[in-house]
Amino acid sequence: MDAKRLARGFKATLGARAAHVVANGLLVVLLTRFLLTNAEYGLLGTVLAVCGVAGLFADLGLAKSAARYVTEYRETDPGQIPHVLRTALGYRLVATFAVVAGFVLFGGRVARLVGHPDLAPLLGIGGVYVAVYSLSTFAVIAFQGFNRVTYSAVTRATGSVCLLAFVTLGVVALGGAAGALAGYVVSYALAAAVGVGLLYWKFYRDHERAASDAVESGLARRVLRYSVPLTATRGANVLDKRVDTILVGVLIGPVAVSYYYLAKQISTFVQTPAASLGFTVSPTYGEQKADGETKSAARLYETTLEHTLLLYVPAAAGMVLVADPAVVTVFGATYSAAVPVVQAFAGYVVLQAITFITSDALDFLGRARERALAKGGTSVANFLLNLLLIPAFGAFGAAMATVATHSVYVAVNLAVVHAELSLAIPRLLRHVAFVCAITVAMSGAVLVALPYVSGPLSLAGVVLLGVVVWAALAVFSGLLDVRRVVGILA
């Protein structure tokens, strides 16, 4: 395992996602406080959720399937890699064209179906958004297959940095949610141009020169077949992450969507380190399995899980404690109803962090089918729970449904990883006990300081106090090696 390569990839991915968090965070503040009303922001969240559902049919798991076979053929037959990329991209373009045509032909019907006729003009722009976003994500995931996530980071960062400028410009120039959505289209079109261009010049062109004239028998069929469980997993993921937002809008209205969408955005910001780490490390599991080094893969996963829990269990506790003053201070009193939703999503933050470091690992270990079955079952349960809890508890009910069902999904994922790699369970349980003790101590310090919060500076001071207490206890207990962390980030 090339530790320097992993560290370099992690820093690049973390940097790109950090750029996304900063840009998107500033964008959310601008949209919620200055540029859009609660209803307009909720409408934007709804149309992006609809586009996310439609994006499933443009993606079809083909990028991840291509990445899996790129990883495999890099070790066994590099001459097949251009054929893998052409096959996957060809299927993807056909699917994307079908989705865009569907938006043009049936956008009005979809708007009426979700109970918002005013969405109809936005869905025309949404079709273009799905197309450019699909192309950018294809490049991002293809780079992961080459284990060159630095290029994934460049593609992500392009879209993220452009979002702040072009979405703001779109709202100012065109007004409302339509202007914001137009800004999303321009941003991801630029990201797609950068990503596809890098994929061609840095990887495809070089491999094409050495490509095998004969395509391996059944290659296209295998790429398409492996995309099936990946599509099922992604479809279930969309059901979890997008349909709940649509249901909140249908059953309650766009203002409630604004609270729910804001809470989801906040949880996404917090998940950045885990998402970066999981994306960077995952291809290594496939490489180690191909080389017969399952023990090394197990130790790598255990170390990744331990550090993830050390960071995210205390972070979730902090979200619960400071949600009230933080939401009102940053986004304004009109979003105070989002506070309990943010607190409910604290549990989801921990679960999603574990998912980020586990799900991609299972795909590269060849266990996509098991993950798909688990995701499908829990997503259907989540949909049914949403129908039950949203009318009774509003956006808070949707958040609780997500936390409950995602807990089951994470448990199944961990069981499959254990079956594949034979994890050291006693060691992991001892680590969890220490992390919980640190979380209790940190929470006590934050609770003592909370009554003194009276503005942004004092709020920042309380957050800093929690971080200092957490870091001191983590270092003292031996769970956090500062020199190692500095070495990775240096």
Short mmCIF file of C-alpha atoms in Angstrom, two decimals:
data_model
loop_
_atom_site.label_atom_id
_atom_site.label_comp_id
_atom_site.label_asym_id
_atom_site.label_seq_id
_atom_site.Cartn_x
_atom_site.Cartn_y
_atom_site.Cartn_z
CA MET A 1 0.00 0.00 0.00
CA ASP A 2 1.42 3.39 -0.98
CA ALA A 3 0.86 5.48 2.16
CA LYS A 4 2.13 8.65 0.51
CA ARG A 5 -0.28 8.19 -2.40
CA LEU A 6 -3.19 7.71 0.02
CA ALA A 7 -2.18 10.77 2.04
CA ARG A 8 -1.87 12.85 -1.13
CA GLY A 9 -5.24 11.67 -2.39
CA PHE A 10 -6.90 12.27 0.97
CA LYS A 11 -5.54 15.82 1.19
CA ALA A 12 -6.68 16.60 -2.34
CA THR A 13 -10.14 15.12 -1.78
CA LEU A 14 -10.50 16.81 1.61
CA GLY A 15 -9.39 20.10 0.09
CA ALA A 16 -11.95 19.81 -2.71
CA ARG A 17 -14.74 18.91 -0.32
CA ALA A 18 -13.65 21.68 2.05
CA ALA A 19 -13.88 24.12 -0.85
CA HIS A 20 -17.37 22.77 -1.51
CA VAL A 21 -18.35 23.19 2.14
CA VAL A 22 -17.05 26.76 2.31
CA ALA A 23 -18.58 27.78 -1.03
CA ASN A 24 -21.87 26.00 -0.40
CA GLY A 25 -22.02 27.25 3.19
CA LEU A 26 -21.62 30.84 2.07
CA LEU A 27 -24.15 30.20 -0.68
CA VAL A 28 -26.71 28.80 1.78
CA VAL A 29 -26.29 31.85 4.02
CA LEU A 30 -26.69 34.19 1.05
CA LEU A 31 -29.75 32.37 -0.25
CA THR A 32 -31.52 31.99 3.10
CA ARG A 33 -30.75 35.42 4.57
CA PHE A 34 -30.64 37.73 1.56
CA LEU A 35 -31.61 36.34 -1.85
CA LEU A 36 -34.55 33.92 -1.49
CA THR A 37 -37.65 33.74 0.66
CA ASN A 38 -38.32 30.61 2.73
CA ALA A 39 -40.78 29.43 0.09
CA GLU A 40 -38.34 30.07 -2.79
CA TYR A 41 -35.55 28.24 -0.96
CA GLY A 42 -37.91 25.35 -0.31
CA LEU A 43 -38.87 25.34 -4.01
CA LEU A 44 -35.17 25.16 -4.97
CA GLY A 45 -34.69 22.26 -2.57
CA THR A 46 -37.68 20.47 -4.08
CA VAL A 47 -36.54 20.83 -7.70
CA LEU A 48 -33.02 19.67 -6.79
CA ALA A 49 -34.58 16.64 -5.08
CA VAL A 50 -36.63 15.85 -8.19
CA CYS A 51 -33.48 16.21 -10.31
CA GLY A 52 -31.69 13.87 -7.92
CA VAL A 53 -34.34 11.21 -8.46
CA ALA A 54 -34.20 11.67 -12.24
CA GLY A 55 -30.40 11.58 -12.11
CA LEU A 56 -30.62 7.95 -11.03
CA PHE A 57 -31.85 7.03 -14.51
CA ALA A 58 -29.01 9.01 -16.11
CA ASP A 59 -26.34 7.33 -13.95
CA LEU A 60 -27.51 3.69 -13.73
CA GLY A 61 -24.47 2.76 -11.65
CA LEU A 62 -22.34 2.73 -14.80
CA ALA A 63 -19.59 5.01 -13.52
CA LYS A 64 -19.02 2.90 -10.42
CA SER A 65 -19.12 -0.28 -12.49
CA ALA A 66 -16.52 1.18 -14.86
CA ALA A 67 -14.36 2.21 -11.90
CA ARG A 68 -14.50 -1.31 -10.50
CA TYR A 69 -13.35 -2.86 -13.80
CA VAL A 70 -10.72 -0.17 -14.36
CA THR A 71 -9.26 -1.09 -10.97
CA GLU A 72 -9.28 -4.79 -11.91
CA TYR A 73 -7.83 -4.39 -15.41
CA ARG A 74 -5.10 -2.05 -14.24
CA GLU A 75 -3.62 -5.10 -12.51
CA THR A 76 -4.43 -7.76 -15.14
CA ASP A 77 -4.96 -6.28 -18.65
CA PRO A 78 -4.57 -2.47 -19.05
CA GLY A 79 -5.36 -2.76 -22.76
CA GLN A 80 -9.03 -3.31 -21.92
CA ILE A 81 -9.40 -0.02 -20.00
CA PRO A 82 -10.33 2.15 -23.04
CA HIS A 83 -13.02 -0.38 -23.95
CA VAL A 84 -14.41 -0.22 -20.39
CA LEU A 85 -14.56 3.59 -20.47
CA ARG A 86 -16.13 3.77 -23.94
CA THR A 87 -18.73 1.17 -23.05
CA ALA A 88 -19.76 2.81 -19.78
CA LEU A 89 -19.80 6.34 -21.19
CA GLY A 90 -21.79 5.25 -24.23
CA TYR A 91 -24.47 3.65 -22.06
CA ARG A 92 -24.46 6.71 -19.84
CA LEU A 93 -24.97 9.18 -22.69
CA VAL A 94 -27.93 7.21 -24.03
CA ALA A 95 -29.52 7.13 -20.56
CA THR A 96 -28.86 10.85 -20.03
CA PHE A 97 -30.49 11.76 -23.36
CA ALA A 98 -33.57 9.75 -22.38
CA VAL A 99 -33.82 11.58 -19.04
CA VAL A 100 -33.47 15.03 -20.63
CA ALA A 101 -36.18 14.12 -23.15
CA GLY A 102 -38.38 12.99 -20.27
CA PHE A 103 -38.00 16.35 -18.53
CA VAL A 104 -38.95 18.19 -21.72
CA LEU A 105 -41.98 15.99 -22.44
CA PHE A 106 -43.30 15.31 -18.94
CA GLY A 107 -42.01 18.17 -16.75
CA GLY A 108 -45.48 19.65 -16.33
CA ARG A 109 -46.97 16.33 -15.27
CA VAL A 110 -44.19 15.75 -12.73
CA ALA A 111 -44.79 19.21 -11.25
CA ARG A 112 -48.50 18.47 -10.83
CA LEU A 113 -47.71 15.02 -9.42
CA VAL A 114 -45.61 16.46 -6.57
CA GLY A 115 -48.24 19.11 -5.91
CA HIS A 116 -46.28 22.15 -7.16
CA PRO A 117 -47.37 23.34 -10.62
CA ASP A 118 -44.92 26.27 -10.27
CA LEU A 119 -42.11 23.70 -10.60
CA ALA A 120 -42.90 23.12 -14.29
CA PRO A 121 -40.70 25.91 -15.74
CA LEU A 122 -37.88 24.93 -13.38
CA LEU A 123 -37.88 21.30 -14.53
CA GLY A 124 -36.89 22.36 -18.06
CA ILE A 125 -33.70 23.82 -16.60
CA GLY A 126 -33.50 20.77 -14.33
CA GLY A 127 -33.13 18.43 -17.32
CA VAL A 128 -29.99 20.26 -18.40
CA TYR A 129 -28.73 20.21 -14.80
CA VAL A 130 -29.12 16.41 -14.66
CA ALA A 131 -27.11 16.04 -17.88
CA VAL A 132 -24.13 18.18 -16.88
CA TYR A 133 -24.06 16.86 -13.31
CA SER A 134 -24.10 13.28 -14.62
CA LEU A 135 -21.08 13.91 -16.85
CA SER A 136 -19.11 15.56 -14.05
CA THR A 137 -19.77 12.70 -11.63
CA PHE A 138 -18.80 10.13 -14.29
CA ALA A 139 -15.36 11.70 -14.47
CA VAL A 140 -15.06 11.95 -10.68
CA ILE A 141 -15.81 8.24 -10.17
CA ALA A 142 -13.70 7.12 -13.14
CA PHE A 143 -10.66 8.81 -11.58
CA GLN A 144 -11.40 6.84 -8.41
CA GLY A 145 -11.07 3.63 -10.42
CA PHE A 146 -7.60 4.72 -11.51
CA ASN A 147 -6.87 5.47 -7.82
CA ARG A 148 -6.03 9.02 -8.84
CA VAL A 149 -8.53 10.87 -6.71
CA THR A 150 -6.50 14.08 -7.01
CA TYR A 151 -8.16 14.56 -10.40
CA SER A 152 -11.53 13.81 -8.84
CA ALA A 153 -10.77 16.58 -6.37
CA VAL A 154 -9.97 19.04 -9.17
CA THR A 155 -13.27 18.27 -10.89
CA ARG A 156 -15.26 18.61 -7.66
CA ALA A 157 -13.51 21.84 -6.70
CA THR A 158 -14.30 23.39 -10.09
CA GLY A 159 -18.02 22.84 -9.61
CA SER A 160 -17.97 23.91 -5.97
CA VAL A 161 -16.11 27.18 -6.45
CA CYS A 162 -18.25 28.09 -9.45
CA LEU A 163 -21.46 27.48 -7.50
CA LEU A 164 -21.01 30.48 -5.22
CA ALA A 165 -20.40 32.87 -8.11
CA PHE A 166 -22.87 31.59 -10.71
CA VAL A 167 -25.81 30.76 -8.41
CA THR A 168 -25.58 34.21 -6.84
CA LEU A 169 -25.29 35.81 -10.28
CA GLY A 170 -28.23 33.72 -11.53
CA VAL A 171 -30.50 34.88 -8.69
CA VAL A 172 -29.50 38.52 -9.19
CA ALA A 173 -29.92 38.37 -12.98
CA LEU A 174 -32.94 36.07 -13.36
CA GLY A 175 -34.47 36.09 -9.90
CA GLY A 176 -35.84 33.38 -7.58
CA ALA A 177 -35.28 29.64 -7.69
CA ALA A 178 -35.03 29.63 -11.51
CA GLY A 179 -32.01 31.92 -11.41
CA ALA A 180 -30.37 29.81 -8.71
CA LEU A 181 -30.94 26.62 -10.72
CA ALA A 182 -29.45 28.22 -13.83
CA GLY A 183 -26.35 28.94 -11.77
CA TYR A 184 -26.15 25.25 -10.83
CA VAL A 185 -26.29 24.32 -14.52
CA VAL A 186 -23.42 26.63 -15.51
CA SER A 187 -21.27 25.51 -12.55
CA TYR A 188 -21.57 21.79 -13.23
CA ALA A 189 -21.20 22.29 -17.00
CA LEU A 190 -17.77 23.79 -16.29
CA ALA A 191 -16.96 20.94 -13.89
CA ALA A 192 -18.00 18.39 -16.54
CA ALA A 193 -15.77 20.06 -19.14
CA VAL A 194 -12.78 19.95 -16.78
CA GLY A 195 -13.43 16.37 -15.62
CA VAL A 196 -14.07 14.80 -19.03
CA GLY A 197 -11.15 16.72 -20.51
CA LEU A 198 -8.76 15.45 -17.81
CA LEU A 199 -10.09 11.92 -18.19
CA TYR A 200 -9.36 11.98 -21.92
CA TRP A 201 -5.96 13.69 -21.89
CA LYS A 202 -4.50 12.11 -18.75
CA PHE A 203 -5.85 8.56 -18.93
CA TYR A 204 -7.90 7.50 -21.94
CA ARG A 205 -5.51 8.77 -24.60
CA ASP A 206 -2.47 7.07 -23.07
CA HIS A 207 -4.24 3.76 -22.57
CA GLU A 208 -5.76 3.92 -26.06
CA ARG A 209 -2.29 3.78 -27.62
CA ALA A 210 -1.66 0.46 -25.89
CA ALA A 211 -5.23 -0.81 -26.11
CA SER A 212 -5.94 -4.35 -27.15
CA ASP A 213 -7.48 -4.49 -30.62
CA ALA A 214 -9.85 -7.22 -29.48
CA VAL A 215 -12.39 -6.44 -26.80
CA GLU A 216 -12.48 -9.17 -24.20
CA SER A 217 -15.48 -11.40 -24.76
CA GLY A 218 -18.49 -10.32 -22.72
CA LEU A 219 -16.87 -7.12 -21.40
CA ALA A 220 -19.79 -4.82 -22.21
CA ARG A 221 -22.22 -7.31 -20.69
CA ARG A 222 -20.20 -7.55 -17.47
CA VAL A 223 -19.94 -3.77 -17.11
CA LEU A 224 -23.70 -3.46 -17.58
CA ARG A 225 -24.48 -6.44 -15.34
CA TYR A 226 -22.37 -5.15 -12.42
CA SER A 227 -24.10 -1.79 -12.77
CA VAL A 228 -27.44 -3.44 -11.89
CA PRO A 229 -26.86 -3.89 -8.14
CA LEU A 230 -25.09 -0.52 -8.09
CA THR A 231 -28.15 1.06 -9.71
CA ALA A 232 -30.37 -0.64 -7.15
CA THR A 233 -28.21 0.72 -4.35
CA ARG A 234 -28.16 4.19 -5.85
CA GLY A 235 -31.90 4.05 -6.41
CA ALA A 236 -32.42 3.15 -2.78
CA ASN A 237 -30.01 5.93 -1.81
CA VAL A 238 -32.02 8.39 -3.86
CA LEU A 239 -35.17 7.15 -2.13
CA ASP A 240 -33.48 7.88 1.20
CA LYS A 241 -31.95 11.25 0.37
CA ARG A 242 -34.28 12.83 -2.17
CA VAL A 243 -37.77 11.41 -1.93
CA ASP A 244 -38.11 12.44 1.71
CA THR A 245 -37.56 16.07 0.69
CA ILE A 246 -40.21 15.71 -2.03
CA LEU A 247 -42.63 14.11 0.44
CA VAL A 248 -42.17 16.96 2.92
CA GLY A 249 -43.07 19.38 0.13
CA VAL A 250 -46.08 17.34 -1.01
CA LEU A 251 -47.48 16.67 2.47
CA ILE A 252 -46.64 19.96 4.22
CA GLY A 253 -45.38 22.62 1.79
CA PRO A 254 -42.29 24.49 0.55
CA VAL A 255 -41.66 26.35 3.82
CA ALA A 256 -41.27 23.05 5.67
CA VAL A 257 -38.97 21.91 2.87
CA SER A 258 -36.76 24.93 3.56
CA TYR A 259 -36.27 23.76 7.17
CA TYR A 260 -35.63 20.16 6.17
CA TYR A 261 -33.34 21.03 3.26
CA LEU A 262 -31.32 23.40 5.46
CA ALA A 263 -30.86 20.70 8.11
CA LYS A 264 -29.68 18.27 5.43
CA GLN A 265 -27.24 20.83 4.08
CA ILE A 266 -25.75 21.31 7.55
CA SER A 267 -25.33 17.56 8.03
CA THR A 268 -23.63 17.38 4.62
CA PHE A 269 -21.10 20.02 5.68
CA VAL A 270 -20.16 18.02 8.78
CA GLN A 271 -19.65 14.80 6.80
CA THR A 272 -16.84 16.20 4.64
CA PRO A 273 -13.84 14.46 6.31
CA ALA A 274 -15.49 11.01 6.28
CA ALA A 275 -16.62 11.39 2.68
CA SER A 276 -13.08 12.38 1.66
CA LEU A 277 -11.46 9.52 3.55
CA GLY A 278 -13.87 6.88 2.25
CA PHE A 279 -13.57 8.03 -1.35
CA THR A 280 -9.75 7.98 -1.15
CA VAL A 281 -9.22 4.66 0.63
CA SER A 282 -11.91 2.51 -1.03
CA PRO A 283 -10.01 1.49 -4.21
CA THR A 284 -7.18 0.19 -2.02
CA TYR A 285 -9.43 -2.53 -0.59
CA GLY A 286 -10.03 -3.88 -4.09
CA GLU A 287 -6.31 -3.81 -4.87
CA GLN A 288 -5.40 -5.59 -1.62
CA LYS A 289 -8.07 -8.24 -2.14
CA ALA A 290 -6.79 -8.86 -5.68
CA ASP A 291 -3.30 -9.34 -4.21
CA GLY A 292 -4.57 -11.67 -1.46
CA GLU A 293 -3.79 -9.18 1.34
CA THR A 294 -7.10 -9.38 3.21
CA LYS A 295 -5.45 -8.91 6.63
CA SER A 296 -3.94 -5.62 5.51
CA ALA A 297 -7.34 -4.57 4.18
CA ALA A 298 -8.95 -5.44 7.53
CA ARG A 299 -6.39 -3.40 9.51
CA LEU A 300 -6.86 -0.46 7.14
CA TYR A 301 -10.64 -0.55 7.56
CA GLU A 302 -10.41 -0.86 11.37
CA THR A 303 -8.09 2.14 11.59
CA THR A 304 -10.35 4.16 9.30
CA LEU A 305 -13.45 3.25 11.34
CA GLU A 306 -11.76 4.10 14.66
CA HIS A 307 -10.74 7.56 13.53
CA THR A 308 -14.17 8.17 12.00
CA LEU A 309 -15.94 7.34 15.27
CA LEU A 310 -13.46 9.42 17.27
CA LEU A 311 -14.37 12.45 15.18
CA TYR A 312 -18.07 11.99 14.53
CA VAL A 313 -19.58 10.76 17.80
CA PRO A 314 -18.43 13.92 19.65
CA ALA A 315 -19.35 16.05 16.61
CA ALA A 316 -22.91 14.69 16.70
CA ALA A 317 -23.20 15.50 20.39
CA GLY A 318 -21.97 19.01 19.64
CA MET A 319 -24.60 19.42 16.91
CA VAL A 320 -27.37 18.58 19.38
CA LEU A 321 -26.05 21.02 21.98
CA VAL A 322 -25.33 24.09 19.83
CA ALA A 323 -28.03 23.70 17.15
CA ASP A 324 -30.39 26.25 18.73
CA PRO A 325 -28.03 29.23 19.01
CA ALA A 326 -26.12 28.29 15.84
CA VAL A 327 -29.11 28.10 13.46
CA VAL A 328 -30.66 31.33 14.72
CA THR A 329 -27.33 33.19 14.70
CA VAL A 330 -26.19 32.06 11.24
CA PHE A 331 -29.41 31.72 9.25
CA GLY A 332 -31.80 34.00 11.12
CA ALA A 333 -34.80 33.61 13.42
CA THR A 334 -37.07 32.66 10.51
CA TYR A 335 -35.29 29.27 10.44
CA SER A 336 -35.65 28.54 14.16
CA ALA A 337 -38.13 25.75 13.32
CA ALA A 338 -35.21 23.89 11.69
CA VAL A 339 -33.46 23.43 15.07
CA PRO A 340 -35.10 20.11 16.10
CA VAL A 341 -34.57 18.78 12.57
CA VAL A 342 -30.85 19.61 12.79
CA GLN A 343 -30.68 17.88 16.18
CA ALA A 344 -32.37 14.78 14.80
CA PHE A 345 -29.88 14.68 11.93
CA ALA A 346 -27.00 14.52 14.43
CA GLY A 347 -27.48 10.76 14.69
CA TYR A 348 -27.61 10.52 10.91
CA VAL A 349 -24.25 12.30 10.70
CA VAL A 350 -22.55 9.46 12.59
CA LEU A 351 -24.33 6.79 10.56
CA GLN A 352 -23.55 8.47 7.25
CA ALA A 353 -19.89 8.88 8.21
CA ILE A 354 -19.67 5.10 8.73
CA THR A 355 -21.48 4.60 5.42
CA PHE A 356 -18.99 6.78 3.56
CA ILE A 357 -16.04 4.66 4.66
CA THR A 358 -17.91 1.36 4.17
CA SER A 359 -20.17 1.46 1.12
CA ASP A 360 -17.54 2.18 -1.53
CA ALA A 361 -15.29 -0.39 0.15
CA LEU A 362 -17.96 -3.07 -0.38
CA ASP A 363 -18.30 -2.10 -4.04
CA PHE A 364 -14.57 -2.49 -4.63
CA LEU A 365 -14.55 -5.76 -2.65
CA GLY A 366 -17.17 -7.13 -5.06
CA ARG A 367 -20.01 -7.16 -2.49
CA ALA A 368 -22.27 -4.65 -4.25
CA ARG A 369 -25.15 -7.15 -4.39
CA GLU A 370 -25.39 -7.50 -0.59
CA ARG A 371 -25.22 -3.76 -0.14
CA ALA A 372 -27.94 -3.27 -2.75
CA LEU A 373 -30.29 -5.68 -1.00
CA ALA A 374 -29.76 -3.97 2.36
CA LYS A 375 -30.19 -0.51 0.88
CA GLY A 376 -33.31 -1.48 -1.02
CA GLY A 377 -35.02 -2.91 2.04
CA THR A 378 -34.19 -0.04 4.36
CA SER A 379 -35.10 2.57 1.75
CA VAL A 380 -38.55 1.12 1.26
CA ALA A 381 -38.95 1.12 5.05
CA ASN A 382 -37.78 4.75 5.12
CA PHE A 383 -40.36 5.72 2.48
CA LEU A 384 -43.17 4.07 4.45
CA LEU A 385 -42.01 5.63 7.73
CA ASN A 386 -41.94 9.03 6.05
CA LEU A 387 -45.56 8.60 4.98
CA LEU A 388 -46.43 7.74 8.58
CA LEU A 389 -44.33 10.31 10.46
CA ILE A 390 -44.37 13.43 8.26
CA PRO A 391 -48.12 14.16 8.69
CA ALA A 392 -47.76 13.71 12.46
CA PHE A 393 -44.37 15.36 13.16
CA GLY A 394 -43.53 17.34 10.04
CA ALA A 395 -39.91 17.68 8.91
CA PHE A 396 -38.74 16.30 12.28
CA GLY A 397 -40.61 13.07 11.54
CA ALA A 398 -38.83 12.76 8.18
CA ALA A 399 -35.47 13.14 9.92
CA MET A 400 -36.32 10.49 12.51
CA ALA A 401 -37.42 8.06 9.79
CA THR A 402 -34.06 8.54 8.07
CA VAL A 403 -32.09 7.94 11.27
CA ALA A 404 -34.07 4.81 12.20
CA THR A 405 -33.78 3.07 8.85
CA HIS A 406 -30.20 4.11 8.18
CA SER A 407 -29.18 2.50 11.48
CA VAL A 408 -30.29 -0.87 10.12
CA TYR A 409 -28.47 -0.29 6.83
CA VAL A 410 -25.20 0.57 8.61
CA ALA A 411 -25.48 -2.53 10.81
CA VAL A 412 -25.86 -4.76 7.75
CA ASN A 413 -22.92 -3.07 5.99
CA LEU A 414 -20.69 -3.65 9.01
CA ALA A 415 -21.75 -7.29 9.15
CA VAL A 416 -20.84 -7.78 5.47
CA VAL A 417 -17.45 -6.10 5.96
CA HIS A 418 -16.80 -8.33 8.96
CA ALA A 419 -17.72 -11.42 6.94
CA GLU A 420 -15.33 -10.32 4.18
CA LEU A 421 -12.37 -9.11 6.28
CA SER A 422 -12.76 -10.65 9.79
CA LEU A 423 -12.53 -7.47 11.87
CA ALA A 424 -11.13 -7.34 15.41
CA ILE A 425 -14.45 -6.76 17.21
CA PRO A 426 -13.15 -6.60 20.85
CA ARG A 427 -10.65 -3.93 19.86
CA LEU A 428 -13.35 -1.88 18.12
CA LEU A 429 -15.72 -2.14 21.11
CA ARG A 430 -13.01 -0.89 23.49
CA HIS A 431 -12.43 2.03 21.17
CA VAL A 432 -16.15 2.88 21.12
CA ALA A 433 -16.23 2.89 24.94
CA PHE A 434 -13.34 5.38 25.10
CA VAL A 435 -14.95 7.59 22.46
CA CYS A 436 -18.24 7.68 24.40
CA ALA A 437 -16.38 8.69 27.59
CA ILE A 438 -14.64 11.53 25.74
CA THR A 439 -17.98 12.64 24.27
CA VAL A 440 -19.61 12.83 27.72
CA ALA A 441 -16.75 14.93 29.11
CA MET A 442 -16.75 17.28 26.11
CA SER A 443 -20.55 17.67 26.28
CA GLY A 444 -20.33 18.63 29.95
CA ALA A 445 -17.88 21.42 29.18
CA VAL A 446 -20.08 22.75 26.35
CA LEU A 447 -23.23 22.64 28.51
CA VAL A 448 -21.55 24.73 31.20
CA ALA A 449 -20.57 27.39 28.64
CA LEU A 450 -23.82 27.51 26.61
CA PRO A 451 -25.71 29.96 28.87
CA TYR A 452 -23.08 32.60 28.09
CA VAL A 453 -23.70 32.53 24.31
CA SER A 454 -24.94 35.93 23.14
CA GLY A 455 -23.66 36.29 19.59
CA PRO A 456 -21.40 34.89 16.87
CA LEU A 457 -18.14 35.40 18.78
CA SER A 458 -19.33 33.74 21.99
CA LEU A 459 -20.84 30.90 19.95
CA ALA A 460 -17.50 30.38 18.21
CA GLY A 461 -15.84 30.38 21.63
CA VAL A 462 -18.12 27.60 22.89
CA VAL A 463 -17.43 25.51 19.78
CA LEU A 464 -13.69 26.08 20.22
CA LEU A 465 -13.92 25.04 23.87
CA GLY A 466 -15.57 21.77 22.85
CA VAL A 467 -12.90 21.11 20.23
CA VAL A 468 -10.08 21.81 22.71
CA VAL A 469 -11.55 19.51 25.37
CA TRP A 470 -12.14 16.77 22.77
CA ALA A 471 -8.60 17.06 21.37
CA ALA A 472 -6.97 17.08 24.79
CA LEU A 473 -8.83 13.98 25.95
CA ALA A 474 -8.28 12.18 22.63
CA VAL A 475 -4.53 12.80 22.80
CA PHE A 476 -4.30 11.95 26.51
CA SER A 477 -6.13 8.65 25.97
CA GLY A 478 -3.85 7.74 23.10
CA LEU A 479 -6.68 7.61 20.53
CA LEU A 480 -5.32 10.60 18.59
CA ASP A 481 -1.71 10.77 17.39
CA VAL A 482 -1.09 14.44 16.63
CA ARG A 483 2.25 13.82 14.94
CA ARG A 484 0.67 11.29 12.58
CA VAL A 485 -2.20 13.62 11.71
CA VAL A 486 0.19 16.51 11.07
CA GLY A 487 2.34 14.21 8.94
CA ILE A 488 -0.63 13.25 6.77
CA LEU A 489 -1.88 16.81 6.34
CA ALA A 490 1.57 18.38 5.92
#
